[in-house]
Short mmCIF file of C-alpha atoms and ligand atoms in Angstrom, two decimals:
data_model
loop_
_atom_site.label_atom_id
_atom_site.label_comp_id
_atom_site.label_asym_id
_atom_site.label_seq_id
_atom_site.Cartn_x
_atom_site.Cartn_y
_atom_site.Cartn_z
CA MET A 26 135.42 103.90 106.87
CA LEU A 27 134.19 105.79 103.82
CA THR A 28 135.42 108.97 102.17
CA LYS A 29 133.16 112.00 102.51
CA GLU A 30 132.21 111.66 98.86
CA GLU A 31 131.27 107.99 99.30
CA ASN A 32 129.25 108.80 102.41
CA ASP A 33 127.37 111.56 100.59
CA ARG A 34 126.62 109.25 97.66
CA LEU A 35 125.42 106.51 99.98
CA THR A 36 123.18 108.65 102.18
CA GLY A 37 121.64 111.20 99.80
CA VAL A 38 118.03 110.39 98.90
CA GLY A 39 116.64 113.53 97.21
CA PRO A 40 115.83 114.05 93.54
CA GLY A 41 118.95 114.65 91.48
CA THR A 42 121.36 112.93 93.89
CA PRO A 43 123.19 109.70 92.95
CA GLY A 44 121.73 107.89 95.97
CA GLY A 45 118.25 109.21 95.19
CA ALA A 46 118.51 107.99 91.58
CA PHE A 47 119.48 104.52 92.87
CA LEU A 48 116.57 104.32 95.32
CA ARG A 49 114.12 105.43 92.62
CA ARG A 50 114.81 102.25 90.60
CA TYR A 51 112.97 100.07 93.13
CA TRP A 52 109.40 99.66 94.32
CA ILE A 53 109.36 101.11 97.84
CA PRO A 54 106.71 101.38 100.58
CA ALA A 55 104.85 104.71 100.47
CA ALA A 56 102.35 104.09 103.30
CA LEU A 57 100.48 101.37 105.15
CA SER A 58 97.10 100.45 103.65
CA GLU A 59 95.50 101.18 107.03
CA GLU A 60 96.58 104.83 106.76
CA LEU A 61 94.38 105.22 103.71
CA PRO A 62 91.04 103.52 104.40
CA ALA A 63 88.59 103.18 101.51
CA GLY A 64 86.52 106.36 101.25
CA GLY A 65 88.93 108.21 103.54
CA ALA A 66 90.82 111.46 103.15
CA PRO A 67 93.98 111.85 101.09
CA ILE A 68 97.17 111.95 103.16
CA PRO A 69 100.36 113.95 102.77
CA VAL A 70 103.39 111.70 102.33
CA ARG A 71 107.03 112.70 102.30
CA LEU A 72 109.17 110.18 100.46
CA LEU A 73 112.74 110.40 99.15
CA GLY A 74 112.74 114.11 99.94
CA GLU A 75 109.59 114.80 97.89
CA ASP A 76 106.28 116.05 99.24
CA LEU A 77 103.45 114.00 97.81
CA VAL A 78 99.78 113.23 98.33
CA LEU A 79 98.45 109.69 98.50
CA PHE A 80 94.76 109.13 97.80
CA ARG A 81 92.27 106.51 96.70
CA ASP A 82 90.06 107.38 93.78
CA GLU A 83 86.38 106.39 93.80
CA THR A 84 87.28 102.87 92.64
CA GLY A 85 89.53 102.47 95.70
CA LYS A 86 92.78 102.39 93.74
CA PRO A 87 95.70 104.32 95.26
CA GLY A 88 97.41 107.20 93.48
CA LEU A 89 100.51 109.16 94.47
CA LEU A 90 100.84 112.71 93.14
CA GLY A 91 103.01 115.76 93.78
CA ILE A 92 101.39 117.59 96.66
CA HIS A 93 101.40 121.05 95.03
CA CYS A 94 98.80 121.64 92.37
CA SER A 95 100.27 122.24 88.90
CA HIS A 96 98.13 125.37 88.56
CA ARG A 97 99.34 127.60 91.40
CA GLY A 98 100.62 125.20 94.02
CA ALA A 99 97.75 124.66 96.47
CA ASP A 100 98.06 121.63 98.76
CA LEU A 101 96.24 118.72 97.12
CA SER A 102 96.11 116.65 100.33
CA TYR A 103 93.08 118.77 101.31
CA GLY A 104 91.40 118.00 97.98
CA ARG A 105 88.09 116.37 97.10
CA ILE A 106 87.84 112.80 95.85
CA GLU A 107 85.37 112.96 92.99
CA ASP A 108 84.76 112.59 89.28
CA GLY A 109 87.51 110.04 88.72
CA GLY A 110 90.31 111.69 90.63
CA LEU A 111 91.48 114.29 93.13
CA ARG A 112 90.17 117.84 92.79
CA CYS A 113 92.12 120.88 93.99
CA LEU A 114 90.18 123.11 96.37
CA TYR A 115 91.60 126.38 95.05
CA HIS A 116 90.23 126.55 91.46
CA GLY A 117 88.88 123.05 90.94
CA TRP A 118 91.46 121.40 88.69
CA LEU A 119 90.95 117.65 88.67
CA TYR A 120 93.74 115.04 88.43
CA ASP A 121 93.59 111.30 87.91
CA ARG A 122 96.00 108.72 89.37
CA ALA A 123 98.30 109.01 86.37
CA GLY A 124 98.68 112.77 86.85
CA ARG A 125 96.50 113.66 83.87
CA CYS A 126 94.55 116.87 84.33
CA LEU A 127 90.94 115.91 83.60
CA GLU A 128 89.29 119.27 84.20
CA GLN A 129 90.17 122.95 84.47
CA PRO A 130 86.72 124.38 85.20
CA GLY A 131 87.80 128.03 85.03
CA GLU A 132 89.45 127.78 81.65
CA PRO A 133 87.34 128.79 78.63
CA ALA A 134 86.67 126.17 76.00
CA MET A 135 88.71 128.16 73.51
CA ARG A 136 92.11 129.70 73.99
CA TRP A 137 93.27 133.05 72.71
CA SER A 138 96.54 133.69 71.00
CA HIS A 139 98.13 137.10 70.39
CA SER A 140 99.14 137.42 66.78
CA GLY A 141 102.51 138.91 67.72
CA GLY A 142 103.12 137.01 70.96
CA ARG A 143 104.88 133.72 71.52
CA ASN A 144 102.51 132.33 74.13
CA SER A 145 98.80 132.23 74.48
CA ILE A 146 97.44 134.62 77.08
CA ASP A 147 94.11 134.04 78.67
CA SER A 148 92.54 137.47 78.20
CA PRO A 149 91.43 138.18 74.63
CA THR A 150 92.43 141.55 73.21
CA SER A 151 91.77 143.22 69.91
CA ASP A 152 94.72 141.52 68.19
CA ALA A 153 94.07 138.07 69.63
CA GLN A 154 92.88 135.09 67.59
CA PRO A 155 90.78 132.22 68.99
CA VAL A 156 92.50 128.81 68.86
CA LEU A 157 90.26 125.75 69.14
CA PRO A 158 90.17 123.51 71.02
CA SER A 159 92.15 124.27 74.15
CA SER A 160 95.15 121.93 74.63
CA PHE A 161 96.06 123.53 77.93
CA ARG A 162 94.65 120.64 79.97
CA GLU A 163 96.41 118.00 77.90
CA ARG A 164 99.74 119.72 78.28
CA ILE A 165 99.64 119.41 82.08
CA ARG A 166 101.68 116.46 83.32
CA HIS A 167 101.36 116.51 87.06
CA PRO A 168 104.02 114.46 88.94
CA ALA A 169 102.50 111.02 89.48
CA TYR A 170 103.97 107.71 90.57
CA PRO A 171 102.46 104.26 89.97
CA CYS A 172 101.31 102.33 93.02
CA ILE A 173 100.75 98.66 93.88
CA GLU A 174 99.06 97.51 97.05
CA GLN A 175 100.29 94.29 98.61
CA ALA A 176 100.83 92.84 102.10
CA GLY A 177 99.04 95.75 103.77
CA ILE A 178 101.41 98.26 102.18
CA ILE A 179 101.01 100.71 99.29
CA PHE A 180 104.20 100.58 97.24
CA ALA A 181 105.30 103.24 94.76
CA TYR A 182 107.75 103.39 91.90
CA MET A 183 109.32 106.86 91.69
CA GLY A 184 111.88 106.20 88.98
CA PRO A 185 112.02 106.99 85.27
CA GLY A 186 110.27 105.06 82.51
CA GLU A 187 108.27 101.89 82.90
CA PRO A 188 108.42 100.42 86.40
CA PRO A 189 110.26 97.12 86.86
CA LEU A 190 108.35 93.98 87.83
CA PHE A 191 106.96 94.04 91.34
CA PRO A 192 109.38 91.82 93.29
CA SER A 193 108.12 88.30 93.85
CA TYR A 194 109.55 87.93 97.37
CA GLU A 195 107.78 85.22 99.30
CA PHE A 196 106.58 87.65 101.99
CA LEU A 197 105.02 89.92 99.35
CA ARG A 198 103.23 87.06 97.61
CA ALA A 199 101.75 85.61 100.80
CA PRO A 200 98.00 85.79 101.49
CA ASP A 201 97.09 88.97 103.39
CA ARG A 202 96.43 87.13 106.65
CA HIS A 203 99.95 85.73 106.72
CA VAL A 204 101.55 89.17 106.79
CA PHE A 205 101.28 91.98 109.31
CA ALA A 206 102.87 95.36 108.59
CA THR A 207 103.38 98.44 110.69
CA LYS A 208 106.01 101.19 110.82
CA TYR A 209 107.97 103.38 113.22
CA LEU A 210 109.60 106.73 112.72
CA SER A 211 113.40 106.91 112.96
CA VAL A 212 115.02 110.31 113.20
CA CYS A 213 118.15 109.47 111.22
CA ASN A 214 119.31 108.57 107.73
CA TYR A 215 117.93 105.29 106.41
CA VAL A 216 121.35 103.70 105.86
CA GLN A 217 121.98 103.74 109.62
CA GLY A 218 118.75 101.86 110.25
CA ASN A 219 119.56 99.32 107.60
CA GLU A 220 123.15 98.79 108.74
CA GLY A 221 121.80 97.71 112.12
CA ASN A 222 120.22 94.69 110.44
CA PHE A 223 123.59 93.41 109.21
CA ASP A 224 125.54 93.61 112.39
CA PRO A 225 124.45 90.42 114.19
CA GLN A 226 126.99 90.83 116.96
CA HIS A 227 124.86 93.53 118.62
CA LEU A 228 122.37 90.81 119.59
CA SER A 229 124.86 89.84 122.28
CA PHE A 230 124.60 93.29 123.88
CA LEU A 231 121.96 95.75 122.70
CA HIS A 232 119.08 93.23 122.77
CA ARG A 233 120.22 91.19 125.76
CA ILE A 234 117.44 90.38 128.20
CA PHE A 235 118.72 88.78 131.40
CA THR A 236 115.36 87.36 132.38
CA SER A 237 114.62 85.52 129.11
CA ARG A 238 116.53 82.42 130.12
CA GLU A 239 113.86 80.24 128.56
CA ASP A 240 114.74 81.66 125.12
CA PHE A 241 117.61 79.60 123.71
CA ARG A 242 118.55 82.44 121.35
CA GLN A 243 119.19 84.80 124.23
CA ALA A 244 121.37 82.15 125.87
CA TYR A 245 123.36 81.57 122.68
CA HIS A 246 123.81 85.29 121.96
CA ALA A 247 125.10 85.86 125.47
CA GLY A 248 127.17 82.65 125.44
CA ASP A 249 129.29 83.56 122.41
CA VAL A 250 129.74 87.30 121.89
CA CYS A 251 132.28 86.83 119.13
CA PRO A 252 130.43 85.08 116.29
CA THR A 253 131.90 84.12 112.95
CA ILE A 254 130.43 86.51 110.36
CA ASP A 255 130.11 85.33 106.77
CA PRO A 256 128.52 87.50 104.04
CA VAL A 257 127.56 85.91 100.69
CA GLU A 258 126.19 87.83 97.69
CA THR A 259 122.85 86.79 96.16
CA ASN A 260 120.57 87.91 93.27
CA PHE A 261 118.60 90.21 95.63
CA GLY A 262 121.46 91.46 97.82
CA LEU A 263 123.22 89.45 100.48
CA HIS A 264 123.06 86.57 102.91
CA LEU A 265 124.74 87.16 106.21
CA TYR A 266 125.57 84.20 108.42
CA ALA A 267 126.41 84.62 112.08
CA VAL A 268 127.74 81.44 113.60
CA ARG A 269 128.08 81.03 117.37
CA LYS A 270 129.64 78.18 119.27
CA VAL A 271 127.26 76.36 121.55
CA ARG A 272 127.63 73.14 123.49
CA GLY A 273 129.83 70.26 122.36
CA ASP A 274 129.83 69.63 118.66
CA GLU A 275 127.08 72.08 117.64
CA HIS A 276 126.87 75.65 116.51
CA PHE A 277 124.04 78.17 116.36
CA VAL A 278 123.64 79.52 112.85
CA LYS A 279 121.65 82.64 112.04
CA VAL A 280 121.16 83.51 108.41
CA ARG A 281 119.56 86.80 107.41
CA SER A 282 119.02 88.53 104.07
CA PHE A 283 119.79 92.05 102.90
CA ILE A 284 117.28 92.96 100.22
CA MET A 285 118.27 95.82 97.93
CA PRO A 286 117.95 98.71 98.35
CA SER A 287 117.20 98.95 102.08
CA ALA A 288 115.43 96.00 103.67
CA GLY A 289 116.56 93.23 105.97
CA ALA A 290 114.86 89.88 106.61
CA VAL A 291 115.70 88.60 110.09
CA ALA A 292 114.59 85.42 111.84
CA SER A 293 111.52 85.76 114.03
CA ARG A 294 110.54 83.67 116.99
CA GLY A 295 108.62 80.48 116.89
CA GLU A 296 106.92 80.52 113.54
CA ALA A 297 108.14 79.40 110.16
CA GLY A 298 108.65 82.83 108.67
CA TYR A 299 110.62 85.98 109.39
CA ASN A 300 110.47 89.70 110.03
CA VAL A 301 111.41 92.27 107.46
CA ASN A 302 112.71 95.68 108.49
CA TRP A 303 112.39 97.95 105.47
CA HIS A 304 114.06 101.33 105.95
CA VAL A 305 112.33 103.85 103.73
CA PRO A 306 113.77 107.36 103.46
CA ILE A 307 111.46 110.27 104.22
CA ASP A 308 114.37 112.61 103.55
CA ASP A 309 118.11 112.57 104.32
CA GLU A 310 117.59 112.77 108.09
CA HIS A 311 114.41 110.75 108.69
CA HIS A 312 113.10 107.37 107.70
CA TRP A 313 110.29 104.92 108.33
CA ARG A 314 111.20 101.51 109.63
CA TYR A 315 108.49 99.30 108.11
CA SER A 316 108.21 96.22 110.25
CA ILE A 317 106.68 93.31 108.35
CA THR A 318 105.95 90.02 110.09
CA PHE A 319 105.57 87.06 107.76
CA SER A 320 104.33 83.63 108.75
CA ARG A 321 104.61 80.87 106.19
CA THR A 322 102.56 78.29 108.01
CA SER A 323 99.72 79.98 109.88
CA PRO A 324 97.66 83.17 109.70
CA ILE A 325 98.74 86.04 111.95
CA ASP A 326 96.17 87.32 114.39
CA ALA A 327 96.52 91.03 113.66
CA GLU A 328 94.44 92.00 116.70
CA THR A 329 96.71 90.06 119.05
CA VAL A 330 99.80 91.68 117.52
CA ARG A 331 98.19 95.11 117.86
CA ARG A 332 97.31 94.41 121.49
CA GLU A 333 100.86 93.27 122.24
CA ARG A 334 102.23 96.45 120.74
CA SER A 335 99.67 98.84 122.20
CA GLY A 336 101.35 101.53 124.25
CA MET A 337 104.52 101.10 122.26
CA ALA A 338 103.81 103.73 119.64
CA GLU A 339 101.30 106.42 118.81
CA ASN A 340 100.75 107.65 115.30
CA TYR A 341 103.69 105.40 114.33
CA ARG A 342 106.02 107.27 116.69
CA LEU A 343 107.68 105.25 119.46
CA GLN A 344 106.72 106.26 122.98
CA ARG A 345 110.34 105.80 123.98
CA ASN A 346 112.28 108.34 121.95
CA LYS A 347 115.24 110.67 122.05
CA ALA A 348 113.20 113.49 123.66
CA ASN A 349 112.56 111.34 126.76
CA ARG A 350 115.92 109.52 126.58
CA TYR A 351 114.06 106.36 125.61
CA LEU A 352 112.79 106.21 129.23
CA GLN A 353 116.00 104.46 130.19
CA ASP A 354 115.76 102.85 133.62
CA ARG A 355 119.01 102.17 135.53
CA GLU A 356 117.35 99.71 137.89
CA GLU A 357 116.13 97.71 134.90
CA MET A 358 119.74 97.67 133.63
CA ARG A 359 120.81 95.97 136.84
CA THR A 360 118.13 93.34 136.89
CA GLU A 361 116.40 92.83 133.58
CA THR A 362 117.90 94.20 130.38
CA PHE A 363 121.35 95.26 129.22
CA ILE A 364 120.24 98.75 128.11
CA GLY A 365 117.29 99.54 130.40
CA MET A 366 114.87 100.49 127.64
CA GLY A 367 112.32 97.73 127.83
CA ARG A 368 112.16 94.56 125.79
CA ASN A 369 111.19 95.79 122.37
CA PHE A 370 113.92 95.33 119.78
CA ALA A 371 112.62 98.18 117.58
CA VAL A 372 113.20 100.59 120.48
CA HIS A 373 116.71 99.24 121.07
CA ASP A 374 117.64 99.58 117.40
CA THR A 375 116.14 103.06 117.11
CA PHE A 376 118.09 104.23 120.16
CA ALA A 377 121.34 102.87 118.67
CA THR A 378 120.94 104.22 115.16
CA GLU A 379 119.49 107.62 116.10
CA GLY A 380 122.44 108.00 118.45
CA GLU A 381 124.81 108.01 115.48
CA GLY A 382 123.40 111.42 114.50
CA PRO A 383 121.04 112.58 111.71
CA ILE A 384 123.53 111.50 108.99
CA TYR A 385 126.37 109.47 110.41
CA ASP A 386 129.82 110.69 109.43
CA ARG A 387 131.47 107.46 108.26
CA THR A 388 134.85 109.17 107.76
CA VAL A 389 135.54 108.83 111.50
CA GLU A 390 134.33 105.30 112.25
CA HIS A 391 136.52 102.28 113.05
CA LEU A 392 135.08 99.17 111.46
CA GLY A 393 136.13 95.79 112.82
CA TYR A 394 135.59 92.13 112.12
CA THR A 395 131.97 92.23 113.28
CA ASP A 396 131.19 94.82 110.59
CA ARG A 397 131.96 92.50 107.67
CA GLY A 398 128.30 92.40 106.62
CA ILE A 399 128.05 96.18 106.64
CA ILE A 400 131.24 96.54 104.57
CA VAL A 401 129.90 94.22 101.84
CA MET A 402 126.45 95.81 101.96
CA ARG A 403 127.88 99.29 101.41
CA LYS A 404 129.99 97.96 98.54
CA LEU A 405 126.87 96.54 96.87
CA MET A 406 124.99 99.81 97.33
CA LEU A 407 127.84 102.00 96.03
CA GLN A 408 128.23 99.68 93.03
CA ALA A 409 124.48 99.88 92.34
CA ILE A 410 124.65 103.70 92.52
CA LYS A 411 127.46 103.61 89.97
CA ASN A 412 125.51 101.21 87.77
CA VAL A 413 122.48 103.50 87.71
CA GLU A 414 124.75 106.39 86.69
CA SER A 415 126.08 104.24 83.82
CA GLY A 416 122.61 103.21 82.68
CA ILE A 417 122.91 99.67 84.06
CA GLU A 418 120.02 98.14 86.00
CA PRO A 419 121.00 97.82 89.68
CA LEU A 420 121.08 94.53 91.57
CA GLY A 421 117.65 93.16 92.49
CA VAL A 422 115.64 95.03 89.83
CA ALA A 423 113.93 92.54 87.52
CA ARG A 424 112.30 93.29 84.19
CA GLU A 425 112.01 89.67 82.99
CA PRO A 426 109.75 87.19 84.81
CA ALA A 427 112.60 84.65 84.72
CA HIS A 428 114.73 87.02 86.81
CA ASN A 429 111.95 87.90 89.23
CA HIS A 430 112.62 84.80 91.25
CA TYR A 431 114.10 84.80 94.77
CA PRO A 432 113.93 81.32 96.30
CA ASP A 433 117.03 82.04 98.40
CA LEU A 434 115.49 84.92 100.34
CA VAL A 435 115.60 83.39 103.82
CA ALA A 436 116.05 84.30 107.46
CA GLN A 437 116.19 81.60 110.06
CA ASP A 438 117.96 80.27 113.14
CA ASP A 439 119.22 76.72 113.41
CA VAL A 440 121.38 74.67 115.72
CA LEU A 441 123.54 72.52 113.46
CA SER A 442 126.16 69.91 113.97
CA ARG A 443 129.60 71.48 113.43
CA ASP A 444 130.32 69.15 110.54
CA VAL A 445 127.39 70.64 108.56
CA PRO A 446 128.53 73.57 106.37
CA TRP A 447 126.39 76.61 107.22
CA ARG A 448 126.24 78.13 103.73
CA GLY A 449 122.96 77.06 102.10
CA HIS A 450 122.11 74.68 104.93
CA TRP A 451 118.40 75.55 104.64
CA LYS A 452 118.39 74.21 101.06
CA ARG A 453 119.56 70.85 102.30
CA GLN A 454 116.80 70.91 104.92
CA GLU A 455 114.21 71.60 102.23
CA GLU A 456 115.61 68.79 100.12
CA ARG A 457 115.34 66.45 103.10
CA GLU A 458 111.73 67.54 103.68
CA VAL A 459 110.82 67.03 100.01
CA ALA A 460 112.51 63.63 100.01
CA GLY A 461 110.65 62.73 103.24
CA ALA A 462 107.31 63.75 101.69
CA ARG A 463 107.99 61.55 98.65
CA ARG A 464 108.65 58.47 100.75
S1 LIG B 528 95.96 125.98 92.63
FE1 LIG B 528 94.94 124.14 92.25
S2 LIG B 528 93.38 124.65 90.90
FE2 LIG B 528 94.44 126.49 91.20
FE1 LIG B 529 118.82 94.94 116.37
#
């Protein structure tokens, strides 16, 4: 349970809020690369409560600007891509990716200043003096945020000063073909989406599929609905272990990672790799769930993934949504799935977290043992918000290459002998593999 003040600090994302200031210290996804094809139109983007325009200049590099022209506010997402930037359709002002105003075609080369007035006025009168050259253009600083494109995503830094180093997470350093990214709209505050990633007990209910008996994970999740939950802090956020009893002298260990400020790496099926759910605030009551699949060992066939997901979403909106009650099917609940909403986990999670309301009121909740991960995660976030207020860099923001190093960012499932300690067990596996390769 949080106080109202804590809940407001945690969930606010807009400019000028403590939570918004915290989020602005990180590189965050602004759009998928596929939304902005080379030579294509600019797109409006709402991010952290700000309305922005994302475009590629003629060199193909992405830029993120305030959507309203600095002259008189026209919508720049309708603008023309030309002459080294984005040109406003109203009076032709031209902006580059850094927000510099390159041209003001209607402004005369010289400016006029009234001898008695404080400000220059554009129409010369008898007492006006010409001032050369015009500095009007140079004085315009249009809101602009730096962008980096990686893993099929355009990331932006919306904070003050120089951006921090782009995080060197393994899934963001991987070759393009080893990563597949898409996103889904969630009509609720981003913290709700992210909390769902750190509550592994819900796998025993929300995601239960009766007919997936061949999947050992499903069997283990159903077989022990009361896992041991063990959160451990890291240099990027948190590890969360969920340990379930299985047969005899073994246990099923899931480790997942919370990545500040709002992403979760969770084990994926089959491949060596994981999925990342990155919950990116649009505003206080909406967020994008970026779903990033990472395979360490083999390229991902993007077409196959797209085919598998076709029919699931349109324009990044899930077909099953609150307006159609997620197409819940009571017959399916009897025979196939616990919740009757199909087999896709993203739908299940969206149903659960949207159901908490647009901004969940955490003053009335009743947290239990299974919420241990969420309790520690909130503590980390509230501490980071406080740090930003005190001028201290929040957890997971690196400005030195030596600190931009995250070898412990993992998410995987393992069946281990009960005498093997679960904390850091994957390190011991790696050591065994390295030792095996040396022999
Ligand atoms: S409003 Fe954009 S140039 Fe005038
Ligand atoms: Fe889930």
